[in-house]
Amino acid sequence: MEVRSEGIQVRYDKLHGSVIPRSRFRVWFIRVCSSIVLWTCLVQLMTVNELWHSNFFSGFTSRIYHITQRPLQGELGLSQSPPPLLSPRNYTSNGFLRVSCNGGLNQMRAAICDMVTVARLLNLTLVVPELDKKSFWADHSGFEEIFDVRHFIDFLRDEVRIVKRVPKKFSRKSGYSTLKMAPVSWSNEKYYLEQILPLFAKHKVVHFNKTDARLANNGLPIDLQKLRCRVNYQALKFTPQIENLGQKLIQILHERGPFVALHLRYEMDMLAFSGCTLGCTNEEAEELKRMRYAFPSWREKEIVSEERRSQGLCPLTPEEVALVMQALGFDRETQIYVAAGEIYGGERRLAQLRAAFPRIVKKEALVALDELQQFQNHSSQMAALDFMVSVASDTFIPTYDGNMAKLVEGHRRYSGFKQSIILDRKKLVQLLDMHQNGILPWKEFADSVLQVHEKRMGQPTYRRVIVDKPKEEDYFYANPHECLCEGTKCDDLLGPNNSSQVR
């Protein structure tokens, strides 16, 4: 219905019972249509922008990934998501430090932490570390295939400048030469300031081709020790692919109940390197010996297995582990995750351990083969999965004190002194032999095993320092006590009377 009022045409709105001028209705209609068009354009722009950012700003999406996974990371005992990025440190760089890490994943991990610390001390620009591709493991994975490289660079930018490659202007074609060298092992602050720093005045680029154990355990300023921890526990994150599968493994295990991560270091390379052959056939012992001679970098060739074992220098056999775990109080219902590669001798050597602990599993039995396929033939990536599960376990038990055992132990201390049972192999060998020879009954054997390990369960303590014997003293990354407490509280926390019981 339409009416005329003062020469202006109006429309009667039956729904609202109101009279609206037609000119105002047209304006209203145009505004509504314009708003719809603008909102549609805005949604499209946001979609395109998101797709563009996913490729161009991969570092940002990586950090978002870590934030969304934070609850699980806390459960794992891994470092929590970092705070917003700090401003880059402003300093004049004295040159570029290239490093080639050598060894397995965890030896390289410790070396990366040390090299970041050296670069910070000498005001250098660090080139993203190169990983070992020529060792026994023959893993061709680069840094970016194991660690989140963008996070590594960004997270440490308030300490040290890190680049992916040396600028072309410092190449040989531009008249610069790179000095290749290996720093002296277990060196202190003075060595790097007085012996290494002057080299950068002549050579703008220095390449460390050996990086294992090149920084002292003790005697460094507290800020450098804490930087080593910051790199280890916060800057070094695995790639999202590794993190995803590692977290899935942990979730599956936790859903089944508490679990022990058993680092059963009874793989072929360890037995060949150490010369330990207890329980092996004559043919297996010969095979291990041939492997030892095939690797020139393994210096010791002729090894007497019995002598090595009596000195506590052999990994425990699976059969010995079964007895020790039973003596420690673990029962048949204990869920055990074997954090290791292929066990030498296969199921034959695992039979006694599996009979004592039927709930023993490996990662290959927990997830589909196609989920593991991308990590197959990449031993360092597979080791990263075992590292994650070991850090997150309720109890961690290594059968040999190698690099993984030490770094996991330290990580678990940093995560709240989670229980790690560090086996005293020298004493255990004596007890095992006495028990198996009928000299020591089971009860006395079990009581002795518990007594030996009462204070070897990852409880708070200071590192043991042995002057001029860095190989024999406690390893920094196994017990970074400088990073576990503050000031006067350290004596209360790390006092000598702390102990724990087997859970």
mmCIF file of C-alpha atoms in Angstrom, residues 249-463:
data_model
loop_
_atom_site.group_PDB
_atom_site.id
_atom_site.type_symbol
_atom_site.label_atom_id
_atom_site.label_comp_id
_atom_site.label_asym_id
_atom_site.label_seq_id
_atom_site.Cartn_x
_atom_site.Cartn_y
_atom_site.Cartn_z
ATOM 1 C CA LEU A 249 54.045 -43.292 20.068
ATOM 2 C CA ILE A 250 54.023 -41.719 23.526
ATOM 3 C CA GLN A 251 50.248 -41.347 23.549
ATOM 4 C CA ILE A 252 49.764 -45.002 22.603
ATOM 5 C CA LEU A 253 52.136 -46.132 25.355
ATOM 6 C CA HIS A 254 50.578 -43.895 28.005
ATOM 7 C CA GLU A 255 47.088 -45.129 27.131
ATOM 8 C CA ARG A 256 48.302 -48.631 27.980
ATOM 9 C CA GLY A 257 49.662 -47.509 31.348
ATOM 10 C CA PRO A 258 53.047 -46.530 32.835
ATOM 11 C CA PHE A 259 56.046 -47.691 30.853
ATOM 12 C CA VAL A 260 59.797 -48.170 31.089
ATOM 13 C CA ALA A 261 62.004 -47.005 28.228
ATOM 14 C CA LEU A 262 64.811 -49.551 27.983
ATOM 15 C CA HIS A 263 67.757 -48.304 25.948
ATOM 16 C CA LEU A 264 68.947 -51.801 25.071
ATOM 17 C CA ARG A 265 72.266 -50.967 23.442
ATOM 18 C CA TYR A 266 72.819 -54.438 22.071
ATOM 19 C CA GLU A 267 73.127 -53.613 18.388
ATOM 20 C CA MET A 268 75.792 -54.902 16.038
ATOM 21 C CA ASP A 269 77.811 -51.704 15.887
ATOM 22 C CA MET A 270 78.082 -51.422 19.673
ATOM 23 C CA LEU A 271 79.199 -55.021 20.094
ATOM 24 C CA ALA A 272 81.756 -54.716 17.298
ATOM 25 C CA PHE A 273 83.111 -51.427 18.650
ATOM 26 C CA SER A 274 83.332 -52.606 22.264
ATOM 27 C CA GLY A 275 84.518 -56.124 21.502
ATOM 28 C CA CYS A 276 81.879 -57.620 23.806
ATOM 29 C CA THR A 277 80.701 -61.082 22.730
ATOM 30 C CA LEU A 278 79.117 -62.728 25.798
ATOM 31 C CA GLY A 279 76.338 -65.033 24.608
ATOM 32 C CA CYS A 280 77.375 -64.790 20.945
ATOM 33 C CA THR A 281 78.188 -67.827 18.822
ATOM 34 C CA ASN A 282 81.712 -68.262 17.430
ATOM 35 C CA GLU A 283 80.444 -67.212 14.010
ATOM 36 C CA GLU A 284 78.881 -64.041 15.458
ATOM 37 C CA ALA A 285 82.077 -63.187 17.359
ATOM 38 C CA GLU A 286 84.062 -63.469 14.135
ATOM 39 C CA GLU A 287 81.536 -61.313 12.276
ATOM 40 C CA LEU A 288 81.836 -58.609 14.933
ATOM 41 C CA LYS A 289 85.618 -58.737 14.745
ATOM 42 C CA ARG A 290 85.557 -58.322 10.957
ATOM 43 C CA MET A 291 83.340 -55.269 11.320
ATOM 44 C CA ARG A 292 85.717 -53.755 13.893
ATOM 45 C CA TYR A 293 88.624 -54.089 11.473
ATOM 46 C CA ALA A 294 86.551 -52.622 8.639
ATOM 47 C CA PHE A 295 86.354 -49.233 10.355
ATOM 48 C CA PRO A 296 89.778 -47.547 10.661
ATOM 49 C CA SER A 297 88.379 -44.914 13.044
ATOM 50 C CA TRP A 298 87.713 -47.647 15.621
ATOM 51 C CA ARG A 299 91.182 -47.690 17.104
ATOM 52 C CA GLU A 300 91.082 -50.801 19.300
ATOM 53 C CA LYS A 301 91.142 -53.980 17.226
ATOM 54 C CA GLU A 302 92.240 -56.859 19.456
ATOM 55 C CA ILE A 303 89.927 -56.909 22.475
ATOM 56 C CA VAL A 304 89.488 -59.587 25.126
ATOM 57 C CA SER A 305 85.752 -59.655 25.774
ATOM 58 C CA GLU A 306 85.978 -61.140 29.288
ATOM 59 C CA GLU A 307 88.405 -58.455 30.469
ATOM 60 C CA ARG A 308 86.286 -55.679 28.991
ATOM 61 C CA ARG A 309 83.172 -57.051 30.665
ATOM 62 C CA SER A 310 84.817 -57.395 34.106
ATOM 63 C CA GLN A 311 85.762 -53.701 33.901
ATOM 64 C CA GLY A 312 82.135 -52.751 33.361
ATOM 65 C CA LEU A 313 82.803 -51.598 29.800
ATOM 66 C CA CYS A 314 80.335 -53.885 28.017
ATOM 67 C CA PRO A 315 76.640 -53.241 27.482
ATOM 68 C CA LEU A 316 74.506 -55.651 29.473
ATOM 69 C CA THR A 317 73.114 -58.534 27.449
ATOM 70 C CA PRO A 318 69.324 -58.930 27.107
ATOM 71 C CA GLU A 319 69.553 -61.973 29.391
ATOM 72 C CA GLU A 320 71.389 -59.954 32.054
ATOM 73 C CA VAL A 321 68.883 -57.123 31.749
ATOM 74 C CA ALA A 322 65.998 -59.503 32.485
ATOM 75 C CA LEU A 323 67.587 -60.566 35.776
ATOM 76 C CA VAL A 324 68.538 -57.013 36.795
ATOM 77 C CA MET A 325 65.065 -55.608 36.118
ATOM 78 C CA GLN A 326 63.468 -58.406 38.106
ATOM 79 C CA ALA A 327 65.890 -57.712 40.976
ATOM 80 C CA LEU A 328 64.939 -54.020 40.838
ATOM 81 C CA GLY A 329 61.324 -54.995 41.457
ATOM 82 C CA PHE A 330 59.739 -54.760 38.004
ATOM 83 C CA ASP A 331 57.105 -57.480 37.498
ATOM 84 C CA ARG A 332 55.641 -59.297 34.493
ATOM 85 C CA GLU A 333 53.005 -56.608 33.960
ATOM 86 C CA THR A 334 55.626 -53.915 33.366
ATOM 87 C CA GLN A 335 55.260 -52.286 29.955
ATOM 88 C CA ILE A 336 58.692 -51.948 28.329
ATOM 89 C CA TYR A 337 59.505 -49.891 25.256
ATOM 90 C CA VAL A 338 62.795 -50.994 23.671
ATOM 91 C CA ALA A 339 64.528 -47.819 22.513
ATOM 92 C CA ALA A 340 67.054 -49.339 20.150
ATOM 93 C CA GLY A 341 67.750 -50.449 16.626
ATOM 94 C CA GLU A 342 67.916 -54.084 15.545
ATOM 95 C CA ILE A 343 69.040 -56.298 18.432
ATOM 96 C CA TYR A 344 72.006 -58.462 17.436
ATOM 97 C CA GLY A 345 70.887 -62.078 17.391
ATOM 98 C CA GLY A 346 67.246 -61.061 16.976
ATOM 99 C CA GLU A 347 64.465 -62.834 18.836
ATOM 100 C CA ARG A 348 66.838 -65.559 20.006
ATOM 101 C CA ARG A 349 68.599 -63.052 22.249
ATOM 102 C CA LEU A 350 65.348 -61.400 23.338
ATOM 103 C CA ALA A 351 63.662 -64.660 24.347
ATOM 104 C CA GLN A 352 64.579 -64.584 28.050
ATOM 105 C CA LEU A 353 63.754 -60.885 28.384
ATOM 106 C CA ARG A 354 60.410 -61.377 26.632
ATOM 107 C CA ALA A 355 59.582 -64.390 28.808
ATOM 108 C CA ALA A 356 60.168 -62.319 31.959
ATOM 109 C CA PHE A 357 58.365 -59.247 30.588
ATOM 110 C CA PRO A 358 55.708 -60.196 27.979
ATOM 111 C CA ARG A 359 54.607 -56.567 27.513
ATOM 112 C CA ILE A 360 57.754 -55.599 25.640
ATOM 113 C CA VAL A 361 57.286 -53.516 22.470
ATOM 114 C CA LYS A 362 59.211 -51.566 19.855
ATOM 115 C CA LYS A 363 58.035 -48.679 17.717
ATOM 116 C CA GLU A 364 57.525 -50.987 14.724
ATOM 117 C CA ALA A 365 54.742 -52.771 16.648
ATOM 118 C CA LEU A 366 52.961 -49.599 17.778
ATOM 119 C CA VAL A 367 52.307 -47.776 14.507
ATOM 120 C CA ALA A 368 51.628 -48.775 10.921
ATOM 121 C CA LEU A 369 54.602 -49.501 8.709
ATOM 122 C CA ASP A 370 53.650 -46.737 6.290
ATOM 123 C CA GLU A 371 53.916 -44.212 9.140
ATOM 124 C CA LEU A 372 57.511 -45.296 9.768
ATOM 125 C CA GLN A 373 58.393 -45.613 6.100
ATOM 126 C CA GLN A 374 59.620 -42.035 5.676
ATOM 127 C CA PHE A 375 62.098 -42.581 8.531
ATOM 128 C CA GLN A 376 63.382 -45.963 7.339
ATOM 129 C CA ASN A 377 67.071 -45.972 6.348
ATOM 130 C CA HIS A 378 67.525 -42.759 8.353
ATOM 131 C CA SER A 379 69.034 -43.961 11.623
ATOM 132 C CA SER A 380 69.274 -40.478 13.134
ATOM 133 C CA GLN A 381 65.583 -39.806 12.529
ATOM 134 C CA MET A 382 64.678 -43.175 14.046
ATOM 135 C CA ALA A 383 66.949 -42.352 16.998
ATOM 136 C CA ALA A 384 65.075 -39.061 17.411
ATOM 137 C CA LEU A 385 61.833 -41.001 17.893
ATOM 138 C CA ASP A 386 63.476 -43.193 20.546
ATOM 139 C CA PHE A 387 64.876 -40.073 22.201
ATOM 140 C CA MET A 388 61.408 -38.524 22.502
ATOM 141 C CA VAL A 389 59.863 -41.678 23.949
ATOM 142 C CA SER A 390 62.757 -42.139 26.394
ATOM 143 C CA VAL A 391 62.461 -38.587 27.710
ATOM 144 C CA ALA A 392 58.713 -39.042 28.212
ATOM 145 C CA SER A 393 58.826 -42.477 29.871
ATOM 146 C CA ASP A 394 57.958 -43.101 33.515
ATOM 147 C CA THR A 395 61.339 -44.769 34.056
ATOM 148 C CA PHE A 396 64.392 -44.754 31.818
ATOM 149 C CA ILE A 397 66.982 -47.550 31.970
ATOM 150 C CA PRO A 398 70.040 -47.493 29.687
ATOM 151 C CA THR A 399 72.160 -50.640 29.467
ATOM 152 C CA TYR A 400 75.246 -48.697 28.363
ATOM 153 C CA ASP A 401 76.402 -45.162 29.161
ATOM 154 C CA GLY A 402 76.634 -43.863 25.605
ATOM 155 C CA ASN A 403 75.666 -40.459 24.294
ATOM 156 C CA MET A 404 71.937 -41.142 24.120
ATOM 157 C CA ALA A 405 71.891 -42.488 27.678
ATOM 158 C CA LYS A 406 73.670 -39.391 28.964
ATOM 159 C CA LEU A 407 71.608 -36.829 27.077
ATOM 160 C CA VAL A 408 68.301 -38.467 27.984
ATOM 161 C CA GLU A 409 69.379 -38.621 31.629
ATOM 162 C CA GLY A 410 70.167 -34.901 31.596
ATOM 163 C CA HIS A 411 66.926 -34.061 29.815
ATOM 164 C CA ARG A 412 64.946 -35.966 32.429
ATOM 165 C CA ARG A 413 66.739 -34.150 35.238
ATOM 166 C CA TYR A 414 65.857 -30.864 33.547
ATOM 167 C CA SER A 415 62.231 -32.051 33.274
ATOM 168 C CA GLY A 416 61.846 -32.443 37.037
ATOM 169 C CA PHE A 417 64.293 -35.207 37.976
ATOM 170 C CA LYS A 418 62.277 -37.986 36.364
ATOM 171 C CA GLN A 419 63.539 -41.410 37.349
ATOM 172 C CA SER A 420 66.508 -42.712 35.361
ATOM 173 C CA ILE A 421 68.179 -45.859 36.677
ATOM 174 C CA ILE A 422 71.857 -45.614 35.748
ATOM 175 C CA LEU A 423 73.164 -49.159 36.003
ATOM 176 C CA ASP A 424 76.524 -49.796 37.658
ATOM 177 C CA ARG A 425 77.699 -52.396 35.179
ATOM 178 C CA LYS A 426 80.979 -53.209 36.926
ATOM 179 C CA LYS A 427 79.238 -54.161 40.176
ATOM 180 C CA LEU A 428 76.352 -55.806 38.360
ATOM 181 C CA VAL A 429 78.673 -58.136 36.446
ATOM 182 C CA GLN A 430 80.145 -59.360 39.735
ATOM 183 C CA LEU A 431 76.695 -59.893 41.263
ATOM 184 C CA LEU A 432 75.335 -61.589 38.141
ATOM 185 C CA ASP A 433 78.244 -64.020 37.959
ATOM 186 C CA MET A 434 77.943 -64.871 41.665
ATOM 187 C CA HIS A 435 74.209 -65.482 41.313
ATOM 188 C CA GLN A 436 74.465 -67.553 38.126
ATOM 189 C CA ASN A 437 77.286 -69.622 39.656
ATOM 190 C CA GLY A 438 75.080 -70.448 42.631
ATOM 191 C CA ILE A 439 77.111 -68.444 45.148
ATOM 192 C CA LEU A 440 74.504 -65.718 45.705
ATOM 193 C CA PRO A 441 70.855 -66.759 46.269
ATOM 194 C CA TRP A 442 68.115 -64.727 44.594
ATOM 195 C CA LYS A 443 67.068 -62.715 47.643
ATOM 196 C CA GLU A 444 70.633 -61.636 48.445
ATOM 197 C CA PHE A 445 71.204 -60.897 44.763
ATOM 198 C CA ALA A 446 68.063 -58.734 44.521
ATOM 199 C CA ASP A 447 68.842 -56.914 47.764
ATOM 200 C CA SER A 448 72.386 -56.179 46.576
ATOM 201 C CA VAL A 449 71.180 -54.869 43.202
ATOM 202 C CA LEU A 450 68.751 -52.500 44.934
ATOM 203 C CA GLN A 451 71.402 -51.291 47.354
ATOM 204 C CA VAL A 452 73.913 -50.600 44.581
ATOM 205 C CA HIS A 453 71.404 -48.411 42.716
ATOM 206 C CA GLU A 454 69.781 -46.589 45.617
ATOM 207 C CA LYS A 455 71.505 -43.326 44.670
ATOM 208 C CA ARG A 456 71.748 -43.913 40.911
ATOM 209 C CA MET A 457 68.187 -42.998 39.953
ATOM 210 C CA GLY A 458 68.542 -39.506 38.540
ATOM 211 C CA GLN A 459 67.944 -37.724 41.824
ATOM 212 C CA PRO A 460 69.344 -34.188 42.378
ATOM 213 C CA THR A 461 73.102 -34.086 42.874
ATOM 214 C CA TYR A 462 76.134 -32.074 41.850
ATOM 215 C CA ARG A 463 78.328 -33.231 38.977
#
